[in-house]
Every structure is written in C-alpha cells, then in structure tokens.
Short mmCIF file of C-alpha atoms in Angstrom, two decimals:
data_model
loop_
_atom_site.label_atom_id
_atom_site.label_comp_id
_atom_site.label_asym_id
_atom_site.label_seq_id
_atom_site.Cartn_x
_atom_site.Cartn_y
_atom_site.Cartn_z
CA MET A 16 120.70 84.81 66.06
CA ASN A 17 122.46 83.38 69.07
CA THR A 18 125.75 84.94 68.08
CA PRO A 19 126.01 88.51 66.77
CA ILE A 20 127.60 88.86 63.37
CA ASP A 21 130.57 90.77 64.72
CA ILE A 22 131.29 87.96 67.20
CA ARG A 23 130.92 85.30 64.49
CA PHE A 24 133.53 87.15 62.40
CA ALA A 25 135.87 87.38 65.39
CA LYS A 26 136.02 83.63 66.07
CA ASN A 27 139.47 82.09 65.75
CA ILE A 28 139.95 78.57 64.36
CA THR A 29 143.13 76.84 65.52
CA ILE A 30 144.23 75.26 62.26
CA ALA A 31 147.60 74.11 63.61
CA GLN A 32 145.98 72.18 66.46
CA ALA A 33 143.53 70.58 64.05
CA ALA A 34 146.40 69.37 61.89
CA ARG A 35 148.18 67.88 64.90
CA SER A 36 145.08 65.99 65.96
CA GLY A 37 145.12 63.88 62.81
CA TRP A 38 141.39 64.14 62.14
CA GLY A 39 141.95 63.96 58.40
CA ARG A 40 142.79 60.28 58.53
CA ARG A 41 139.28 59.09 59.36
CA GLY A 42 137.13 62.20 59.46
CA ARG A 43 134.26 63.63 57.51
CA ARG A 44 134.20 67.13 56.05
CA LEU A 45 132.68 69.64 58.44
CA ALA A 46 131.97 72.48 56.02
CA LEU A 47 132.90 74.95 58.74
CA ALA A 48 132.08 77.99 56.62
CA LEU A 49 134.84 80.26 57.86
CA PRO A 50 133.95 83.94 57.44
CA LEU A 51 135.38 85.38 54.24
CA ALA A 52 136.55 88.56 55.93
CA ALA A 53 138.41 86.57 58.58
CA VAL A 54 140.02 84.36 55.93
CA ALA A 55 141.25 87.36 54.01
CA ALA A 56 142.58 89.05 57.14
CA ALA A 57 144.44 85.95 58.28
CA GLY A 58 145.79 85.12 54.85
CA LEU A 59 144.12 81.71 54.90
CA VAL A 60 142.81 79.92 51.85
CA ALA A 61 140.34 77.47 53.39
CA CYS A 62 139.48 75.41 56.45
CA ASP A 63 137.94 72.02 55.88
CA GLY A 64 138.12 70.18 59.19
CA PRO A 65 136.51 66.74 59.37
CA GLN A 66 133.59 66.22 61.64
CA ALA A 67 134.25 62.88 63.31
CA GLY A 68 136.99 60.31 63.72
CA GLN A 69 135.16 57.15 64.60
CA ALA A 70 134.97 53.75 62.93
CA GLY A 71 132.29 53.40 60.33
CA ALA A 72 131.93 57.16 59.93
CA ALA A 73 128.66 58.21 58.36
CA PRO A 74 128.51 59.70 54.85
CA SER A 75 129.37 63.35 54.28
CA VAL A 76 126.76 66.05 54.62
CA ARG A 77 126.07 65.96 50.89
CA ALA A 78 125.79 62.20 50.61
CA ALA A 79 122.69 60.58 49.17
CA LEU A 80 119.86 60.56 51.67
CA ALA A 81 116.82 58.37 52.16
CA PRO A 82 113.65 58.95 50.10
CA VAL A 83 111.38 61.88 50.90
CA VAL A 84 108.30 61.11 52.97
CA PRO A 85 105.69 63.87 52.52
CA VAL A 86 104.11 65.26 55.68
CA PRO A 87 101.21 67.61 56.40
CA ALA A 88 102.16 71.28 56.43
CA VAL A 89 102.13 72.92 59.85
CA PRO A 90 102.64 76.69 59.98
CA VAL A 91 105.32 78.19 62.18
CA THR A 92 105.82 81.95 62.22
CA ALA A 93 108.84 83.98 63.22
CA PRO A 94 108.75 86.26 66.24
CA SER A 95 109.36 89.92 65.61
CA GLU A 96 112.64 89.61 67.50
CA PRO A 97 115.02 86.60 67.28
CA ALA A 98 114.39 84.01 70.00
CA ASP A 99 115.73 80.62 70.96
CA ALA A 100 112.28 79.08 71.18
CA PRO A 101 110.16 78.69 68.03
CA ALA A 102 107.08 80.86 67.74
CA THR A 103 103.82 80.08 66.06
CA GLY A 104 101.30 82.26 64.36
CA ALA A 105 98.72 82.49 61.63
CA PRO A 106 99.83 81.58 58.14
CA SER A 107 100.24 84.25 55.54
CA ALA A 108 97.28 85.01 53.35
CA ALA A 109 99.52 85.11 50.32
CA ALA A 110 99.49 82.06 48.07
CA PRO A 111 102.65 79.91 47.99
CA ALA A 112 105.09 80.41 45.16
CA THR A 113 107.87 78.33 43.73
CA GLY A 114 111.58 79.14 43.81
CA ALA A 115 111.39 80.12 40.15
CA PRO A 116 112.45 83.60 38.90
CA SER A 117 110.76 86.31 40.90
CA SER A 118 107.85 88.52 40.06
CA ASP A 119 105.75 91.00 41.95
CA ALA A 120 102.75 88.69 42.12
CA PRO A 121 102.86 85.44 44.10
CA ALA A 122 102.97 82.25 42.04
CA THR A 123 101.57 78.81 42.78
CA ALA A 124 103.80 76.15 44.33
CA THR A 125 104.16 72.76 42.70
CA ALA A 126 104.41 69.46 44.55
CA PRO A 127 107.83 68.17 45.59
CA THR A 128 109.50 65.75 43.20
CA ARG A 129 111.62 62.70 43.84
CA ALA A 130 114.17 63.69 41.24
CA ALA A 131 117.78 62.67 41.69
CA VAL A 132 119.78 65.17 43.68
CA ARG A 133 122.38 67.09 41.73
CA PRO A 134 124.08 70.42 42.39
CA SER A 135 122.80 73.52 40.69
CA THR A 136 124.90 75.13 37.99
CA SER A 137 122.31 77.69 36.96
CA PRO A 138 122.70 81.41 37.67
CA GLY A 139 120.74 83.18 40.39
CA THR A 140 116.98 83.26 40.02
CA GLY A 141 116.24 86.68 41.45
CA ALA A 142 116.55 90.16 40.07
CA ALA A 143 118.85 92.69 41.74
CA THR A 144 119.49 96.39 41.58
CA ASP A 145 122.65 98.39 42.23
CA ARG A 146 121.60 98.83 45.83
CA PRO A 147 118.76 96.90 47.52
CA ALA A 148 116.04 98.98 49.13
CA ALA A 149 116.11 99.02 52.93
CA PRO A 150 112.94 98.05 54.83
CA ALA A 151 110.68 100.92 55.85
CA HIS A 152 109.66 101.96 59.38
CA GLY A 153 111.65 99.19 61.07
CA LYS A 154 109.52 96.43 59.51
CA GLY A 155 111.08 93.68 57.45
CA ILE A 156 110.31 90.38 55.80
CA GLU A 157 107.92 88.04 57.60
CA ILE A 158 108.93 84.37 57.39
CA ARG A 159 106.86 81.23 57.98
CA PHE A 160 107.79 77.52 58.11
CA ASP A 161 105.30 74.94 56.78
CA GLY A 162 105.74 71.21 57.41
CA LEU A 163 108.38 71.65 60.10
CA ALA A 164 106.37 72.28 63.24
CA ALA A 165 108.10 73.01 66.52
CA GLY A 166 108.72 69.76 68.40
CA ARG A 167 108.32 67.53 65.37
CA ARG A 168 110.28 64.28 65.62
CA VAL A 169 112.98 63.78 62.98
CA GLU A 170 114.82 60.46 62.91
CA ALA A 171 118.60 60.28 62.69
CA GLY A 172 119.37 58.15 59.66
CA GLY A 173 115.72 58.24 58.62
CA ASP A 174 113.83 59.55 55.62
CA ARG A 175 114.34 63.04 54.31
CA VAL A 176 111.84 65.57 55.60
CA PRO A 177 110.21 67.95 53.10
CA PHE A 178 109.15 71.42 54.21
CA SER A 179 108.69 74.89 52.79
CA VAL A 180 109.46 78.43 53.88
CA THR A 181 107.46 81.53 52.87
CA TRP A 182 108.89 85.06 52.79
CA THR A 183 106.36 87.94 52.82
CA ASN A 184 107.17 91.61 52.28
CA ALA A 185 105.77 93.57 55.23
CA THR A 186 107.81 96.72 54.62
CA GLY A 187 105.19 98.69 52.71
CA ARG A 188 107.58 99.16 49.80
CA ARG A 189 109.20 97.03 47.12
CA VAL A 190 112.34 95.20 48.28
CA GLU A 191 114.95 94.06 45.77
CA GLY A 192 117.50 91.29 46.10
CA ILE A 193 116.09 89.24 49.01
CA ALA A 194 118.35 86.21 49.59
CA PRO A 195 116.45 83.33 51.27
CA VAL A 196 118.65 81.48 53.76
CA VAL A 197 117.84 78.32 55.75
CA ALA A 198 120.36 76.57 58.04
CA SER A 199 120.51 74.85 61.43
CA ARG A 200 122.09 76.35 64.53
CA PHE A 201 124.55 74.53 66.78
CA PHE A 202 123.32 71.10 67.90
CA ASP A 203 124.02 69.48 71.26
CA GLY A 204 123.52 66.01 69.77
CA ALA A 205 126.48 66.39 67.40
CA ARG A 206 129.18 63.74 67.63
CA CYS A 207 132.02 66.25 67.37
CA ALA A 208 132.18 69.67 69.00
CA ILE A 209 135.79 70.81 68.87
CA PHE A 210 135.10 73.93 66.83
CA ALA A 211 131.32 73.89 67.12
CA PRO A 212 128.65 71.19 67.56
CA MET A 213 127.09 70.84 64.12
CA ALA A 214 124.39 68.42 63.03
CA SER A 215 125.48 65.94 60.37
CA GLY A 216 123.25 65.63 57.34
CA GLY A 217 122.14 67.39 54.21
CA LEU A 218 119.81 70.20 53.17
CA GLU A 219 118.50 70.78 49.64
CA ARG A 220 116.56 73.64 48.06
CA ARG A 221 114.27 73.19 45.09
CA ASP A 222 115.38 75.53 42.32
CA GLY A 223 113.00 75.13 39.39
CA ASP A 224 113.20 71.51 38.18
CA HIS A 225 116.17 70.41 40.28
CA TRP A 226 117.44 70.32 43.88
CA THR A 227 120.46 72.35 45.00
CA ALA A 228 122.63 70.95 47.81
CA LEU A 229 123.24 73.35 50.72
CA ASP A 230 125.22 73.21 53.95
CA LEU A 231 122.91 72.09 56.74
CA SER A 232 124.65 74.01 59.53
CA GLN A 233 125.42 77.70 59.91
CA GLY A 234 128.97 76.77 60.92
CA THR A 235 131.28 79.17 62.71
CA GLY A 236 131.30 82.06 60.23
CA MET A 237 128.89 83.92 57.97
CA ASP A 238 129.43 82.12 54.67
CA TYR A 239 126.16 80.23 55.15
CA ALA A 240 124.32 83.54 54.59
CA GLN A 241 125.46 83.51 50.95
CA GLN A 242 123.71 80.22 50.20
CA GLY A 243 120.58 82.14 49.25
CA ASP A 244 122.23 84.43 46.70
CA ALA A 245 121.50 82.15 43.74
CA ALA A 246 117.80 82.06 44.68
CA ALA A 247 117.40 85.78 45.43
CA PHE A 248 114.11 87.46 44.48
CA SER A 249 112.27 90.76 44.75
CA LEU A 250 108.91 91.36 46.42
CA ALA A 251 106.33 94.06 46.01
CA PRO A 252 104.51 95.24 49.18
CA GLY A 253 102.45 92.36 50.58
CA ALA A 254 103.77 89.81 48.05
CA SER A 255 105.14 86.42 49.11
CA ARG A 256 107.57 83.80 47.86
CA THR A 257 107.52 80.14 48.97
CA ILE A 258 110.51 77.83 48.45
CA GLU A 259 110.60 74.08 49.03
CA TYR A 260 113.37 72.33 50.98
CA ARG A 261 114.16 68.83 52.16
CA MET A 262 116.43 67.81 55.03
CA GLY A 263 118.02 64.54 56.08
CA LEU A 264 120.08 63.67 59.16
CA THR A 265 122.74 60.96 59.19
CA ALA A 266 122.63 58.09 61.66
CA ASP A 267 125.42 59.36 63.89
CA ASN A 268 123.47 62.34 65.23
CA GLY A 269 122.53 61.94 68.86
CA PRO A 270 119.13 62.89 70.28
CA GLY A 271 118.42 66.54 71.00
CA THR A 272 116.66 69.68 69.81
CA LEU A 273 117.83 70.89 66.40
CA ARG A 274 116.98 74.55 65.88
CA ILE A 275 116.51 75.59 62.26
CA GLU A 276 116.62 79.23 61.25
CA ALA A 277 115.21 80.90 58.15
CA ASP A 278 116.47 84.39 57.26
CA ALA A 279 116.03 87.11 54.69
CA TYR A 280 119.30 88.83 53.78
CA LEU A 281 119.83 91.71 51.39
CA ARG A 282 122.21 89.93 49.01
CA PRO A 283 125.28 89.35 51.23
CA ASP A 284 127.34 88.74 48.09
CA ARG A 285 127.47 92.53 47.87
CA GLY A 286 129.79 92.58 50.88
CA THR A 287 127.22 93.24 53.60
CA PHE A 288 125.11 90.98 55.81
CA ASP A 289 121.91 92.97 56.27
CA LYS A 290 119.28 90.69 57.78
CA ILE A 291 115.71 91.96 57.42
CA GLY A 292 113.78 88.90 58.56
CA GLU A 293 114.20 85.80 60.74
CA ALA A 294 112.12 82.81 61.84
CA LEU A 295 113.07 79.91 64.09
CA THR A 296 111.68 76.45 64.67
CA GLY A 297 113.03 73.47 66.59
CA VAL A 298 112.64 69.77 65.77
CA GLN A 299 113.38 66.84 68.07
CA VAL A 300 116.05 64.51 66.73
CA VAL A 301 115.37 60.92 67.81
CA ASP A 302 117.21 57.66 67.19
CA PRO A 303 115.23 54.46 67.82
CA HIS A 304 118.04 52.39 66.28
CA ARG A 305 120.94 53.30 68.58
CA PRO A 306 122.72 50.61 70.62
CA ALA A 307 123.36 50.79 74.36
CA ALA A 308 126.74 50.56 76.12
CA ALA A 309 127.81 50.09 79.71
CA LEU A 310 130.99 49.79 81.77
CA LEU A 311 130.54 46.57 83.74
CA ALA A 312 133.78 46.39 85.71
CA GLY A 313 136.89 48.45 86.39
CA PRO A 314 139.12 50.21 85.74
CA GLY A 315 139.28 51.31 89.39
CA THR A 316 140.18 54.89 90.30
CA GLU A 317 143.90 55.19 89.61
CA LEU A 318 146.43 54.61 86.83
CA ARG A 319 150.20 54.91 87.25
CA ALA A 320 152.43 56.13 84.41
CA GLY A 321 154.88 53.35 83.60
CA GLY A 322 152.97 51.00 85.92
CA PRO A 323 150.81 47.91 85.37
CA ALA A 324 147.75 47.97 83.14
CA VAL A 325 144.25 48.40 84.52
CA GLU A 326 141.46 46.21 83.21
CA LEU A 327 137.87 47.05 82.33
CA THR A 328 134.91 45.18 80.88
CA THR A 329 132.35 46.73 78.55
CA ARG A 330 129.00 45.48 77.31
CA ILE A 331 127.06 46.51 74.24
CA THR A 332 123.40 45.57 73.79
CA ASN A 333 120.78 45.78 71.08
CA PRO A 334 117.60 47.25 72.60
CA THR A 335 115.86 47.53 69.22
CA GLY A 336 113.49 45.09 67.56
CA ALA A 337 115.82 44.34 64.64
CA ALA A 338 119.26 42.78 64.35
CA PHE A 339 122.39 44.93 63.95
CA GLY A 340 124.39 43.86 60.91
CA SER A 341 127.60 45.34 62.33
CA ALA A 342 128.06 46.25 65.99
CA GLN A 343 131.21 47.00 67.98
CA PRO A 344 132.24 48.58 71.28
CA GLU A 345 133.77 52.07 71.33
CA LEU A 346 136.52 53.15 73.70
CA LEU A 347 137.76 56.76 73.94
CA LEU A 348 140.62 58.05 76.10
CA LEU A 349 140.62 61.70 77.11
CA THR A 350 142.40 63.87 79.62
CA GLY A 351 140.56 64.63 82.84
CA SER A 352 139.12 67.86 81.48
CA GLY A 353 137.24 65.92 78.83
CA SER A 354 139.61 67.20 76.17
CA GLY A 355 142.32 65.55 74.11
CA GLN A 356 144.76 68.33 74.97
CA VAL A 357 147.43 68.48 77.67
CA ASP A 358 148.82 72.01 78.10
CA GLY A 359 148.08 72.82 74.48
CA ALA A 360 149.49 69.56 73.09
CA TYR A 361 147.35 66.59 72.10
CA LEU A 362 147.53 63.35 74.03
CA ALA A 363 149.89 61.27 71.91
CA PRO A 364 148.83 57.76 70.79
CA GLU A 365 152.23 56.40 71.85
CA ALA A 366 151.59 57.53 75.44
CA VAL A 367 148.84 54.94 75.90
CA ARG A 368 148.84 51.18 75.34
CA VAL A 369 145.49 49.43 74.91
CA GLU A 370 144.93 45.69 74.66
CA VAL A 371 141.84 43.57 74.07
CA PHE A 372 141.27 40.00 75.26
CA GLN A 373 140.40 38.04 72.15
CA GLU A 374 140.61 34.34 71.29
CA GLY A 375 142.11 33.52 74.67
CA THR A 376 144.95 36.04 74.61
CA TRP A 377 145.67 39.76 75.04
CA ARG A 378 146.29 41.58 71.77
CA GLN A 379 147.45 45.19 71.41
CA ILE A 380 145.15 47.41 69.38
CA ALA A 381 145.90 50.81 67.88
CA THR A 382 144.82 54.21 69.13
CA GLU A 383 144.50 57.34 67.02
CA SER A 384 143.71 61.00 67.51
CA GLY A 385 140.17 61.84 66.52
CA CYS A 386 136.89 63.46 67.33
CA SER A 387 134.07 61.31 68.57
CA GLY A 388 131.35 61.67 71.14
CA ALA A 389 131.65 65.48 71.06
CA ARG A 390 135.23 65.22 72.38
CA ASP A 391 138.73 65.23 70.94
CA GLY A 392 141.02 62.55 72.27
CA LEU A 393 142.32 59.09 71.46
CA ARG A 394 139.99 56.66 69.79
CA VAL A 395 140.73 52.97 70.22
CA ASP A 396 140.48 51.09 66.92
CA THR A 397 137.83 48.45 67.61
CA ASP A 398 137.07 47.62 63.97
CA ARG A 399 138.32 44.06 64.43
CA LEU A 400 135.60 43.55 67.06
CA ARG A 401 132.68 44.05 64.69
CA GLN A 402 129.98 41.42 64.88
CA ARG A 403 126.33 40.80 64.12
CA LEU A 404 124.09 41.44 67.13
CA GLY A 405 120.54 40.13 67.19
CA ALA A 406 117.57 41.98 68.64
CA GLY A 407 117.86 42.01 72.44
CA ALA A 408 121.31 40.41 72.36
CA GLY A 409 124.48 41.65 74.05
CA ALA A 410 128.25 41.18 73.90
CA GLU A 411 131.02 41.80 76.44
CA THR A 412 134.61 42.83 75.76
CA ARG A 413 137.62 43.01 78.10
CA PHE A 414 140.21 45.76 77.66
CA ARG A 415 143.28 46.81 79.59
CA ILE A 416 145.05 50.17 79.53
CA SER A 417 148.54 51.28 80.57
CA LEU A 418 150.39 54.60 80.39
CA ALA A 419 153.95 55.04 79.15
CA PRO A 420 156.51 56.44 81.64
CA SER A 421 156.70 59.57 79.46
CA ALA A 422 153.15 60.46 80.53
CA ALA A 423 154.28 61.05 84.12
CA GLY A 424 153.75 64.67 85.08
CA ALA A 425 152.13 65.60 81.77
CA VAL A 426 148.87 63.75 82.41
CA THR A 427 147.30 64.05 85.86
CA SER A 428 144.02 62.32 85.10
CA LEU A 429 142.51 60.24 82.32
CA THR A 430 138.86 59.85 81.37
CA VAL A 431 137.77 56.54 79.89
CA ALA A 432 134.62 56.82 77.77
CA VAL A 433 132.75 53.66 76.81
CA GLY A 434 130.26 53.54 73.96
CA ALA A 435 129.11 51.44 71.02
CA GLN A 436 128.47 51.74 67.32
CA ALA A 437 125.93 49.73 65.35
CA ASP A 438 125.14 50.22 61.68
CA GLY A 439 126.31 53.84 61.91
CA HIS A 440 124.30 54.66 65.05
CA HIS A 441 126.11 55.47 68.30
CA ALA A 442 125.30 54.74 71.93
CA GLU A 443 125.38 57.31 74.70
CA LEU A 444 128.80 57.37 76.35
CA SER A 445 129.53 56.18 79.89
CA THR A 446 132.64 57.70 81.48
CA ARG A 447 135.04 56.93 84.31
CA GLN A 448 137.80 59.28 85.44
CA LEU A 449 141.12 57.93 86.71
CA ALA A 450 143.77 59.76 88.68
CA VAL A 451 147.22 59.39 87.10
CA ARG A 452 150.24 58.95 89.38
CA GLY A 453 153.83 59.41 88.33
#
C-alpha cells in the first residue's frame, strides 16, 4: 500500500477545525474510516465529515446507482510486491467460485443479478479458527481482477461496473480466515481533499443472493480492512475463491486515474491487520457530460480590505451534445495558499461581500464555508442562477467582490476560483490570485 499501516494509524484528524468549517450544512458523508485504535486512544466516538459543500451535491456513497452493464472479463494479476502501477499476468487455473460459504474445493460462479441493493444482515460466510495459519515460506495469497482491466474507462455518473476478484492459496498449506478486501486508494479527481482525496461513489459485494454495500475508499485509517470479515473463507493449498463486485461513481468525480486495491487479510477483526496478498489495478475516470467554465474579465490583480469592490465576468458553456437541465456558475473564494484557513482560522463568510448583477441591478448573495473543487474555503451560493443550457450554448454572469475592513492584515492574498455545475457534473476550475492590501 502507499501508506504503511503504522503511518495510517498515526494520522491525526482535526475534528475541531472541521466543525468550524461548517461542512455539515451542505455536505455529504465521507465515511472517513478512522482507525479504531486511534479512536480509542483519543477518546473519540466517531468522525463523519462530509465530502463536499457545493450546490446540488451528489448522492451519498451508498445511494442508488445506475443499472449494471456487463463487460468482458479481463484478467489483471497482482505483483509479488505492492506497486502503484497495475500488473498483468496469466489468469489462475482454478475455476471461479461464488462468495458463498467456503470449502476446500473451488465452486462455480453464477452470473451477476440485477437484484435491488440492500445491506447484508447475515453473519460471516467463512469459517475461522482460534488463530489463522500464517503463510509458508514467504508466499501468500495470489489475487486476480477480472473485468476491471488497467486503463479501462469508467464514467462518472455512469452505469455501475461489474467485476470479480479471485483469491488463490499459493502458500502450500491450508489458510483459515481469509478476509477479502476491495477498496479504492486516494483519488486526485475527488472534489474535496481536506482530509484525503476520496472518490465519491459506491461499491457492492455479492454475498449469496444479495448485494452488500461497502465503502468505496480506503479512507484515512484501517477500518476498511474489516469490510471483508463477513465474507471470510478458508482455502486449501492451490484452491481459489472468486467474489463478484460492482462499482459506481457519482457525477461529481473529476477525471483521473482511480487505483483499486484488492487484499487478503487474516481476519483483522481479531485485532491484527496481517495482509498476506495484494493486487492493484487502475481505471480511468472520464466525464463526457461535464460543463466548461472560464473567467472572461477581471478581477484585476489587487483587492483592498475595506475598499471598493472588484468586478469579474464568468462564462459557462455546454460542450456536450445534450441539453443541461440545470446549469449554474460556481465561485469559490480561498486564501492565497489555496486553503480556506488563515493562521489556523477559517476565512469567515462575513469577511467577504459578493454581489451578482441580475435583472438590471446588483444583488448580494450569500457565502458559506465548504469543501468544493478539492479545496476548503468560501463557496458563493449561486443556486438562484440555475438555468437550462442547451447543447453548445453558453451563459455569462457578472460578480463583484469586496473585503471587510476586518480582513486587513489577516488576509494577504485571495484566490478566486471559477467553475460551473450542470446536472451534478462539475467543470474544471479556473483561478486568479489577488493581492490584498490593508
């Protein structure tokens, strides 16, 4: 893995700062998966920070996803040592098996169903002993992806993608209590990256006749490693187990490479995180439905605290072949470092005044603390500017910004980020940095 387990346990989450930022007012749940040991040590109960604070926020990671579209299976094999790039190799000779209760002999996989998604309430499917057997001679569990080839294109807001993962015992001895774990690593295309950039979406595992909802991202701790406990199984030497999954990404994910990791843990619910197998693949997240945004004019290079407002003009366009039912500009205000913090304190909404020119007059519009565009700052509430935007059409909006006298000395520069949102999809941000004078 990119981050050693001891480092993942040592990460500190600034809960007090998160509370001050006000993300809870418009955010989505992040499912940060704080490490249990760290929670116990700090005396915390839980951490459930929202993922984004933008208008028209996409559904939560466990929301209903689009229908499954079957795809041909393409084998991807894990390297013997963890690596950032996916590795390929020959598929296992063992026949696929379902995620049903384990046995020494491989079973035959059944085709994916389109059953309604509902959480699992059944007990674990795998047998366990008092102490799982350790792998022999430094060998572990070989893992192979099928249907999720490296470089495959996965659409943000598109159909769910079915795939399977096969675990094969290469230890030369029987291994008890293998917990199958699948989750994505950090994602550069995430909209919010205050704690960690996590892809937004859902992951499900087929357990018998139903689908179990899982966290898509590994998060910042090790709790994700326990998601395989309920599906744990045992394998005789050379035996394999194949489990079906399906994954969907919400519309607000930006383009980028999403790395997905499959692991074999020795039942981490026993208090240890012994990994005896790992495979990695990377899919390309694409978004053919995203709008485009540009800063057409202004706001110059300088802003004076307590001084006159500076004006800027933005333009959003629809480069797709279909009309947007709801499109609006996005405007984010950040400190010069690209963060919403000034000396440890968040940029206060009352420190900035934003107006929009609408119906022949300037009207003040609200700002709020939030997380959008992988940054934490002030989001300008542009919900009143929503409109239908036909294919190839564009719309311009005039804004003006002023700083309160109280910002003098505290804020030395301000970054203005211009974007757009259309039907849940977000444009790439354009930024302009302003020097702030007292």
